[in-house]
């Protein structure tokens, strides 16, 4: 999902495929596995997208993922919070790197005051993996996340509901962030609308009001291309 939620706390994962094992079969042959951002094996979910489906443009991929998804954003978030008690700051429906697994990636600021990445199977809601953020900026990120949480008076559920009131459809991601212009704490919610377009909705985290909504640039470009024909 390509809206602002992804450009904030949960960017779409960019994962490198690595040779994980080499096994001889009858004297020759090799086996390989895909790796996640931390170098471990990429999680494999119960829903797999084909190679062609993983190489669609942004909005077409959104449509494919929503059609294949069996778990809503709130169900996935609830599963993540059960695994890691704390506060959910973002969630995104996505494919798990190069193996085609459809997953929900949920960020949780745990009661241990650490940021956790939780991977949830988009087919059955099971937690596939969870790890703690240990990068060089983890401490600074934790402080920023705590400030955002302090400014949030709405919660992700109400923010998503408000986004869906503005744009009926399916939530594909949400993220708690600060507004680039005003510095206010907001929720950025991506919705695949019933019009089959991807919408980006900004909700004020202090009062739950919708501040802005627009169609993803990819859909705008497609519309313009159609008008030019």
PDB file of C-alpha atoms in Angstrom:
ATOM      1  CA  UNK A   1       0.000   0.000   0.000  1.00  0.00           C
ATOM      2  CA  UNK A   2       1.568   3.051  -1.225  1.00  0.00           C
ATOM      3  CA  UNK A   3       0.251   5.864   0.882  1.00  0.00           C
ATOM      4  CA  UNK A   4       1.953   7.939   3.487  1.00  0.00           C
ATOM      5  CA  UNK A   5       1.696   5.271   6.142  1.00  0.00           C
ATOM      6  CA  UNK A   6       4.402   3.427   4.272  1.00  0.00           C
ATOM      7  CA  UNK A   7       6.701   6.346   3.952  1.00  0.00           C
ATOM      8  CA  UNK A   8       6.673   6.853   7.714  1.00  0.00           C
ATOM      9  CA  UNK A   9       6.972   4.131  10.282  1.00  0.00           C
ATOM     10  CA  UNK A  10       6.571   1.079   8.130  1.00  0.00           C
ATOM     11  CA  UNK A  11       8.199   1.449   4.735  1.00  0.00           C
ATOM     12  CA  UNK A  12       7.585  -1.367   2.327  1.00  0.00           C
ATOM     13  CA  UNK A  13      10.300  -3.934   3.025  1.00  0.00           C
ATOM     14  CA  UNK A  14      13.180  -4.170   0.548  1.00  0.00           C
ATOM     15  CA  UNK A  15      14.637  -7.599   1.044  1.00  0.00           C
ATOM     16  CA  UNK A  16      17.596  -9.299  -0.516  1.00  0.00           C
ATOM     17  CA  UNK A  17      17.426 -12.915  -1.614  1.00  0.00           C
ATOM     18  CA  UNK A  18      20.484 -14.736  -0.289  1.00  0.00           C
ATOM     19  CA  UNK A  19      21.841 -18.207  -0.780  1.00  0.00           C
ATOM     20  CA  UNK A  20      20.953 -19.805   2.531  1.00  0.00           C
ATOM     21  CA  UNK A  21      21.984 -23.374   1.989  1.00  0.00           C
ATOM     22  CA  UNK A  22      23.690 -25.536  -0.565  1.00  0.00           C
ATOM     23  CA  UNK A  23      22.704 -29.165  -0.655  1.00  0.00           C
ATOM     24  CA  UNK A  24      24.044 -31.821  -2.935  1.00  0.00           C
ATOM     25  CA  UNK A  25      21.430 -33.974  -4.615  1.00  0.00           C
ATOM     26  CA  UNK A  26      22.923 -36.895  -6.480  1.00  0.00           C
ATOM     27  CA  UNK A  27      26.247 -35.071  -6.461  1.00  0.00           C
ATOM     28  CA  UNK A  28      24.872 -31.794  -7.874  1.00  0.00           C
ATOM     29  CA  UNK A  29      22.211 -29.223  -7.164  1.00  0.00           C
ATOM     30  CA  UNK A  30      21.587 -26.387  -4.743  1.00  0.00           C
ATOM     31  CA  UNK A  31      18.846 -25.144  -2.458  1.00  0.00           C
ATOM     32  CA  UNK A  32      18.286 -21.492  -1.636  1.00  0.00           C
ATOM     33  CA  UNK A  33      16.055 -19.496   0.688  1.00  0.00           C
ATOM     34  CA  UNK A  34      14.936 -15.903   0.748  1.00  0.00           C
ATOM     35  CA  UNK A  35      16.018 -13.653   3.592  1.00  0.00           C
ATOM     36  CA  UNK A  36      14.232 -10.877   5.446  1.00  0.00           C
ATOM     37  CA  UNK A  37      15.673  -7.496   6.467  1.00  0.00           C
ATOM     38  CA  UNK A  38      17.463  -9.032   9.439  1.00  0.00           C
ATOM     39  CA  UNK A  39      19.115 -11.786   7.462  1.00  0.00           C
ATOM     40  CA  UNK A  40      16.737 -14.503   8.619  1.00  0.00           C
ATOM     41  CA  UNK A  41      14.452 -16.552   6.381  1.00  0.00           C
ATOM     42  CA  UNK A  42      11.515 -14.638   4.969  1.00  0.00           C
ATOM     43  CA  UNK A  43       8.217 -15.729   6.557  1.00  0.00           C
ATOM     44  CA  UNK A  44       6.005 -17.980   4.476  1.00  0.00           C
ATOM     45  CA  UNK A  45       2.278 -17.411   4.802  1.00  0.00           C
ATOM     46  CA  UNK A  46      -0.698 -19.539   3.834  1.00  0.00           C
ATOM     47  CA  UNK A  47      -1.490 -17.147   0.950  1.00  0.00           C
ATOM     48  CA  UNK A  48       0.965 -17.009  -1.936  1.00  0.00           C
ATOM     49  CA  UNK A  49       0.921 -14.554  -4.829  1.00  0.00           C
ATOM     50  CA  UNK A  50       2.262 -15.534  -8.212  1.00  0.00           C
ATOM     51  CA  UNK A  51       5.352 -13.919  -9.674  1.00  0.00           C
ATOM     52  CA  UNK A  52       3.212 -11.953 -12.115  1.00  0.00           C
ATOM     53  CA  UNK A  53       0.989 -10.685  -9.299  1.00  0.00           C
ATOM     54  CA  UNK A  54       4.057  -9.473  -7.410  1.00  0.00           C
ATOM     55  CA  UNK A  55       5.189  -7.311 -10.333  1.00  0.00           C
ATOM     56  CA  UNK A  56       2.032  -5.303 -10.965  1.00  0.00           C
ATOM     57  CA  UNK A  57       1.934  -1.531 -10.601  1.00  0.00           C
ATOM     58  CA  UNK A  58       1.074  -0.176  -7.179  1.00  0.00           C
ATOM     59  CA  UNK A  59      -2.709   0.081  -7.402  1.00  0.00           C
ATOM     60  CA  UNK A  60      -3.140  -3.147  -9.359  1.00  0.00           C
ATOM     61  CA  UNK A  61      -1.089  -4.903  -6.716  1.00  0.00           C
ATOM     62  CA  UNK A  62      -3.271  -3.360  -3.999  1.00  0.00           C
ATOM     63  CA  UNK A  63      -6.335  -4.816  -5.695  1.00  0.00           C
ATOM     64  CA  UNK A  64      -4.716  -8.239  -5.991  1.00  0.00           C
ATOM     65  CA  UNK A  65      -3.583  -8.257  -2.371  1.00  0.00           C
ATOM     66  CA  UNK A  66      -6.970  -7.155  -1.029  1.00  0.00           C
ATOM     67  CA  UNK A  67      -8.704  -9.852  -3.068  1.00  0.00           C
ATOM     68  CA  UNK A  68      -6.372 -12.537  -1.692  1.00  0.00           C
ATOM     69  CA  UNK A  69      -6.349 -11.251   1.892  1.00  0.00           C
ATOM     70  CA  UNK A  70      -8.448 -13.155   4.469  1.00  0.00           C
ATOM     71  CA  UNK A  71      -7.537 -11.073   7.526  1.00  0.00           C
ATOM     72  CA  UNK A  72      -8.596  -7.469   8.175  1.00  0.00           C
ATOM     73  CA  UNK A  73      -6.240  -4.785   9.433  1.00  0.00           C
ATOM     74  CA  UNK A  74      -7.792  -4.865  12.918  1.00  0.00           C
ATOM     75  CA  UNK A  75      -7.620  -8.662  13.168  1.00  0.00           C
ATOM     76  CA  UNK A  76      -3.964  -8.608  12.154  1.00  0.00           C
ATOM     77  CA  UNK A  77      -3.222  -5.815  14.620  1.00  0.00           C
ATOM     78  CA  UNK A  78      -5.014  -7.643  17.424  1.00  0.00           C
ATOM     79  CA  UNK A  79      -2.911 -10.759  16.737  1.00  0.00           C
ATOM     80  CA  UNK A  80       0.270  -8.686  16.827  1.00  0.00           C
ATOM     81  CA  UNK A  81      -0.720  -7.045  20.116  1.00  0.00           C
ATOM     82  CA  UNK A  82      -1.443 -10.432  21.632  1.00  0.00           C
ATOM     83  CA  UNK A  83       2.075 -11.534  20.719  1.00  0.00           C
ATOM     84  CA  UNK A  84       3.658  -8.254  21.823  1.00  0.00           C
ATOM     85  CA  UNK A  85       1.569  -6.243  24.313  1.00  0.00           C
ATOM     86  CA  UNK A  86       1.883  -2.528  23.741  1.00  0.00           C
ATOM     87  CA  UNK A  87       0.649   0.090  21.262  1.00  0.00           C
ATOM     88  CA  UNK A  88       0.273  -0.526  17.531  1.00  0.00           C
ATOM     89  CA  UNK A  89       1.749   2.340  15.542  1.00  0.00           C
ATOM     90  CA  UNK A  90       1.321   0.990  12.020  1.00  0.00           C
ATOM     91  CA  UNK A  91       0.172  -1.953   9.945  1.00  0.00           C
ATOM     92  CA  UNK A  92       0.503  -2.743   6.264  1.00  0.00           C
ATOM     93  CA  UNK A  93      -0.745  -5.454   3.930  1.00  0.00           C
ATOM     94  CA  UNK A  94       2.207  -6.516   1.831  1.00  0.00           C
ATOM     95  CA  UNK A  95       4.012  -9.372   0.163  1.00  0.00           C
ATOM     96  CA  UNK A  96       6.895 -10.915   2.083  1.00  0.00           C
ATOM     97  CA  UNK A  97       9.739 -10.006  -0.154  1.00  0.00           C
ATOM     98  CA  UNK A  98      10.507 -12.342  -3.022  1.00  0.00           C
ATOM     99  CA  UNK A  99       8.760 -15.500  -1.853  1.00  0.00           C
ATOM    100  CA  UNK A 100       5.280 -14.122  -2.606  1.00  0.00           C
ATOM    101  CA  UNK A 101       3.787 -14.636   0.854  1.00  0.00           C
ATOM    102  CA  UNK A 102       0.942 -12.252   1.652  1.00  0.00           C
ATOM    103  CA  UNK A 103       1.357 -10.841   5.137  1.00  0.00           C
ATOM    104  CA  UNK A 104       0.457  -8.011   7.470  1.00  0.00           C
ATOM    105  CA  UNK A 105       3.475  -6.157   8.817  1.00  0.00           C
ATOM    106  CA  UNK A 106       2.593  -4.578  12.168  1.00  0.00           C
ATOM    107  CA  UNK A 107       4.760  -2.214  14.213  1.00  0.00           C
ATOM    108  CA  UNK A 108       4.187  -2.368  17.969  1.00  0.00           C
ATOM    109  CA  UNK A 109       5.772  -0.150  20.583  1.00  0.00           C
ATOM    110  CA  UNK A 110       5.943  -2.674  23.371  1.00  0.00           C
ATOM    111  CA  UNK A 111       5.464  -2.269  27.090  1.00  0.00           C
ATOM    112  CA  UNK A 112       9.217  -2.888  27.245  1.00  0.00           C
ATOM    113  CA  UNK A 113       9.620   0.517  25.510  1.00  0.00           C
ATOM    114  CA  UNK A 114      11.095  -1.107  22.431  1.00  0.00           C
ATOM    115  CA  UNK A 115       9.820  -1.169  18.857  1.00  0.00           C
ATOM    116  CA  UNK A 116       8.803  -4.594  17.569  1.00  0.00           C
ATOM    117  CA  UNK A 117       8.104  -5.711  13.998  1.00  0.00           C
ATOM    118  CA  UNK A 118       5.416  -8.402  13.946  1.00  0.00           C
ATOM    119  CA  UNK A 119       4.571 -10.434  10.840  1.00  0.00           C
ATOM    120  CA  UNK A 120       1.052 -11.854  10.612  1.00  0.00           C
ATOM    121  CA  UNK A 121      -0.205 -14.399   8.068  1.00  0.00           C
ATOM    122  CA  UNK A 122      -2.814 -12.688   5.859  1.00  0.00           C
ATOM    123  CA  UNK A 123      -4.530 -16.026   5.290  1.00  0.00           C
ATOM    124  CA  UNK A 124      -5.172 -17.204   8.844  1.00  0.00           C
ATOM    125  CA  UNK A 125      -4.096 -14.432  11.223  1.00  0.00           C
ATOM    126  CA  UNK A 126      -1.262 -16.395  12.818  1.00  0.00           C
ATOM    127  CA  UNK A 127       1.887 -14.597  13.938  1.00  0.00           C
ATOM    128  CA  UNK A 128       4.749 -15.827  11.747  1.00  0.00           C
ATOM    129  CA  UNK A 129       7.605 -13.812  13.180  1.00  0.00           C
ATOM    130  CA  UNK A 130       8.443 -10.969  15.523  1.00  0.00           C
ATOM    131  CA  UNK A 131      11.675  -9.180  16.289  1.00  0.00           C
ATOM    132  CA  UNK A 132      12.892  -6.099  18.131  1.00  0.00           C
ATOM    133  CA  UNK A 133      14.256  -3.080  16.297  1.00  0.00           C
ATOM    134  CA  UNK A 134      17.999  -3.040  16.984  1.00  0.00           C
ATOM    135  CA  UNK A 135      19.338  -0.601  14.392  1.00  0.00           C
ATOM    136  CA  UNK A 136      21.635   2.279  15.243  1.00  0.00           C
ATOM    137  CA  UNK A 137      18.739   4.730  15.512  1.00  0.00           C
ATOM    138  CA  UNK A 138      16.541   2.496  17.680  1.00  0.00           C
ATOM    139  CA  UNK A 139      16.814   4.666  20.794  1.00  0.00           C
ATOM    140  CA  UNK A 140      16.025   7.872  18.902  1.00  0.00           C
ATOM    141  CA  UNK A 141      13.161   6.172  17.039  1.00  0.00           C
ATOM    142  CA  UNK A 142      11.751   4.965  20.354  1.00  0.00           C
ATOM    143  CA  UNK A 143      11.711   8.513  21.728  1.00  0.00           C
ATOM    144  CA  UNK A 144       9.973   9.807  18.622  1.00  0.00           C
ATOM    145  CA  UNK A 145       7.423   6.998  18.776  1.00  0.00           C
ATOM    146  CA  UNK A 146       6.691   7.719  22.435  1.00  0.00           C
ATOM    147  CA  UNK A 147       6.027  11.371  21.552  1.00  0.00           C
ATOM    148  CA  UNK A 148       3.628  10.323  18.784  1.00  0.00           C
ATOM    149  CA  UNK A 149       1.784   7.947  21.084  1.00  0.00           C
ATOM    150  CA  UNK A 150       1.464  10.685  23.688  1.00  0.00           C
ATOM    151  CA  UNK A 151      -0.162  12.934  21.084  1.00  0.00           C
ATOM    152  CA  UNK A 152      -2.600  10.256  19.916  1.00  0.00           C
ATOM    153  CA  UNK A 153      -6.075  10.667  21.410  1.00  0.00           C
ATOM    154  CA  UNK A 154      -7.930   8.791  18.678  1.00  0.00           C
ATOM    155  CA  UNK A 155      -6.476   5.299  18.288  1.00  0.00           C
ATOM    156  CA  UNK A 156      -5.970   3.370  15.084  1.00  0.00           C
ATOM    157  CA  UNK A 157      -9.454   1.807  15.080  1.00  0.00           C
ATOM    158  CA  UNK A 158     -11.319   5.112  15.175  1.00  0.00           C
ATOM    159  CA  UNK A 159      -8.855   6.655  12.718  1.00  0.00           C
ATOM    160  CA  UNK A 160      -9.495   3.819  10.278  1.00  0.00           C
ATOM    161  CA  UNK A 161     -13.252   4.129  10.772  1.00  0.00           C
ATOM    162  CA  UNK A 162     -13.061   7.832   9.981  1.00  0.00           C
ATOM    163  CA  UNK A 163     -11.034   7.112   6.872  1.00  0.00           C
ATOM    164  CA  UNK A 164     -13.600   4.540   5.744  1.00  0.00           C
ATOM    165  CA  UNK A 165     -16.413   7.034   6.343  1.00  0.00           C
ATOM    166  CA  UNK A 166     -14.618   9.410   3.985  1.00  0.00           C
ATOM    167  CA  UNK A 167     -13.690   6.704   1.474  1.00  0.00           C
ATOM    168  CA  UNK A 168     -15.686   3.453   1.690  1.00  0.00           C
ATOM    169  CA  UNK A 169     -13.530   0.459   0.909  1.00  0.00           C
ATOM    170  CA  UNK A 170     -10.802  -1.643   2.544  1.00  0.00           C
ATOM    171  CA  UNK A 171      -7.990  -0.409   4.782  1.00  0.00           C
ATOM    172  CA  UNK A 172      -4.652  -1.603   3.441  1.00  0.00           C
ATOM    173  CA  UNK A 173      -2.387   0.260   5.856  1.00  0.00           C
ATOM    174  CA  UNK A 174      -2.306   2.790   8.657  1.00  0.00           C
ATOM    175  CA  UNK A 175       0.544   4.636  10.318  1.00  0.00           C
ATOM    176  CA  UNK A 176       0.916   7.086  13.193  1.00  0.00           C
ATOM    177  CA  UNK A 177       3.098   9.998  12.115  1.00  0.00           C
ATOM    178  CA  UNK A 178       3.701  13.717  12.441  1.00  0.00           C
ATOM    179  CA  UNK A 179       2.421  16.055   9.757  1.00  0.00           C
ATOM    180  CA  UNK A 180       5.262  17.400   7.634  1.00  0.00           C
ATOM    181  CA  UNK A 181       3.820  20.918   7.529  1.00  0.00           C
ATOM    182  CA  UNK A 182       2.229  21.438  10.950  1.00  0.00           C
ATOM    183  CA  UNK A 183       4.028  18.919  13.131  1.00  0.00           C
ATOM    184  CA  UNK A 184       0.677  17.665  14.425  1.00  0.00           C
ATOM    185  CA  UNK A 185       0.262  13.976  15.190  1.00  0.00           C
ATOM    186  CA  UNK A 186      -1.809  12.275  12.488  1.00  0.00           C
ATOM    187  CA  UNK A 187      -2.816   8.889  11.183  1.00  0.00           C
ATOM    188  CA  UNK A 188      -2.071   8.217   7.530  1.00  0.00           C
ATOM    189  CA  UNK A 189      -4.558   5.596   6.312  1.00  0.00           C
ATOM    190  CA  UNK A 190      -4.488   3.870   2.924  1.00  0.00           C
ATOM    191  CA  UNK A 191      -7.844   2.707   1.592  1.00  0.00           C
ATOM    192  CA  UNK A 192      -8.553   0.720  -1.544  1.00  0.00           C
ATOM    193  CA  UNK A 193     -11.882   2.329  -2.358  1.00  0.00           C
ATOM    194  CA  UNK A 194     -14.980   0.744  -3.802  1.00  0.00           C
ATOM    195  CA  UNK A 195     -14.077   2.742  -6.900  1.00  0.00           C
ATOM    196  CA  UNK A 196     -11.048   0.386  -7.186  1.00  0.00           C
ATOM    197  CA  UNK A 197      -8.636   3.271  -6.622  1.00  0.00           C
ATOM    198  CA  UNK A 198      -6.082   3.702  -3.864  1.00  0.00           C
ATOM    199  CA  UNK A 199      -6.810   6.644  -1.564  1.00  0.00           C
ATOM    200  CA  UNK A 200      -4.595   8.298   1.025  1.00  0.00           C
ATOM    201  CA  UNK A 201      -6.518   9.676   4.008  1.00  0.00           C
ATOM    202  CA  UNK A 202      -5.039  11.854   6.750  1.00  0.00           C
ATOM    203  CA  UNK A 203      -6.801  11.814  10.128  1.00  0.00           C
ATOM    204  CA  UNK A 204      -6.017  14.153  13.022  1.00  0.00           C
ATOM    205  CA  UNK A 205      -4.870  11.921  15.892  1.00  0.00           C
ATOM    206  CA  UNK A 206      -5.929  14.533  18.452  1.00  0.00           C
ATOM    207  CA  UNK A 207      -9.608  14.723  17.499  1.00  0.00           C
ATOM    208  CA  UNK A 208     -10.264  12.048  14.855  1.00  0.00           C
ATOM    209  CA  UNK A 209     -11.207  14.498  12.108  1.00  0.00           C
ATOM    210  CA  UNK A 210     -10.317  13.811   8.483  1.00  0.00           C
ATOM    211  CA  UNK A 211      -7.858  16.486   7.405  1.00  0.00           C
ATOM    212  CA  UNK A 212      -7.261  15.436   3.826  1.00  0.00           C
ATOM    213  CA  UNK A 213      -7.855  12.663   1.325  1.00  0.00           C
ATOM    214  CA  UNK A 214      -6.675  12.186  -2.223  1.00  0.00           C
ATOM    215  CA  UNK A 215      -6.367   9.492  -4.838  1.00  0.00           C
ATOM    216  CA  UNK A 216      -2.966   7.874  -5.171  1.00  0.00           C
ATOM    217  CA  UNK A 217      -0.869   9.491  -7.896  1.00  0.00           C
ATOM    218  CA  UNK A 218      -0.700   6.178  -9.770  1.00  0.00           C
ATOM    219  CA  UNK A 219      -4.486   6.236 -10.239  1.00  0.00           C
ATOM    220  CA  UNK A 220      -4.435   9.921 -11.189  1.00  0.00           C
ATOM    221  CA  UNK A 221      -1.884   9.162 -13.885  1.00  0.00           C
ATOM    222  CA  UNK A 222      -3.970   6.280 -15.200  1.00  0.00           C
ATOM    223  CA  UNK A 223      -7.025   8.540 -15.395  1.00  0.00           C
ATOM    224  CA  UNK A 224      -5.045  11.205 -17.250  1.00  0.00           C
ATOM    225  CA  UNK A 225      -3.708   8.630 -19.658  1.00  0.00           C
ATOM    226  CA  UNK A 226      -7.247   7.488 -20.359  1.00  0.00           C
ATOM    227  CA  UNK A 227      -8.419  11.045 -20.996  1.00  0.00           C
ATOM    228  CA  UNK A 228      -5.642  11.642 -23.486  1.00  0.00           C
ATOM    229  CA  UNK A 229      -6.624   8.700 -25.668  1.00  0.00           C
TER     230      UNK A 229
END
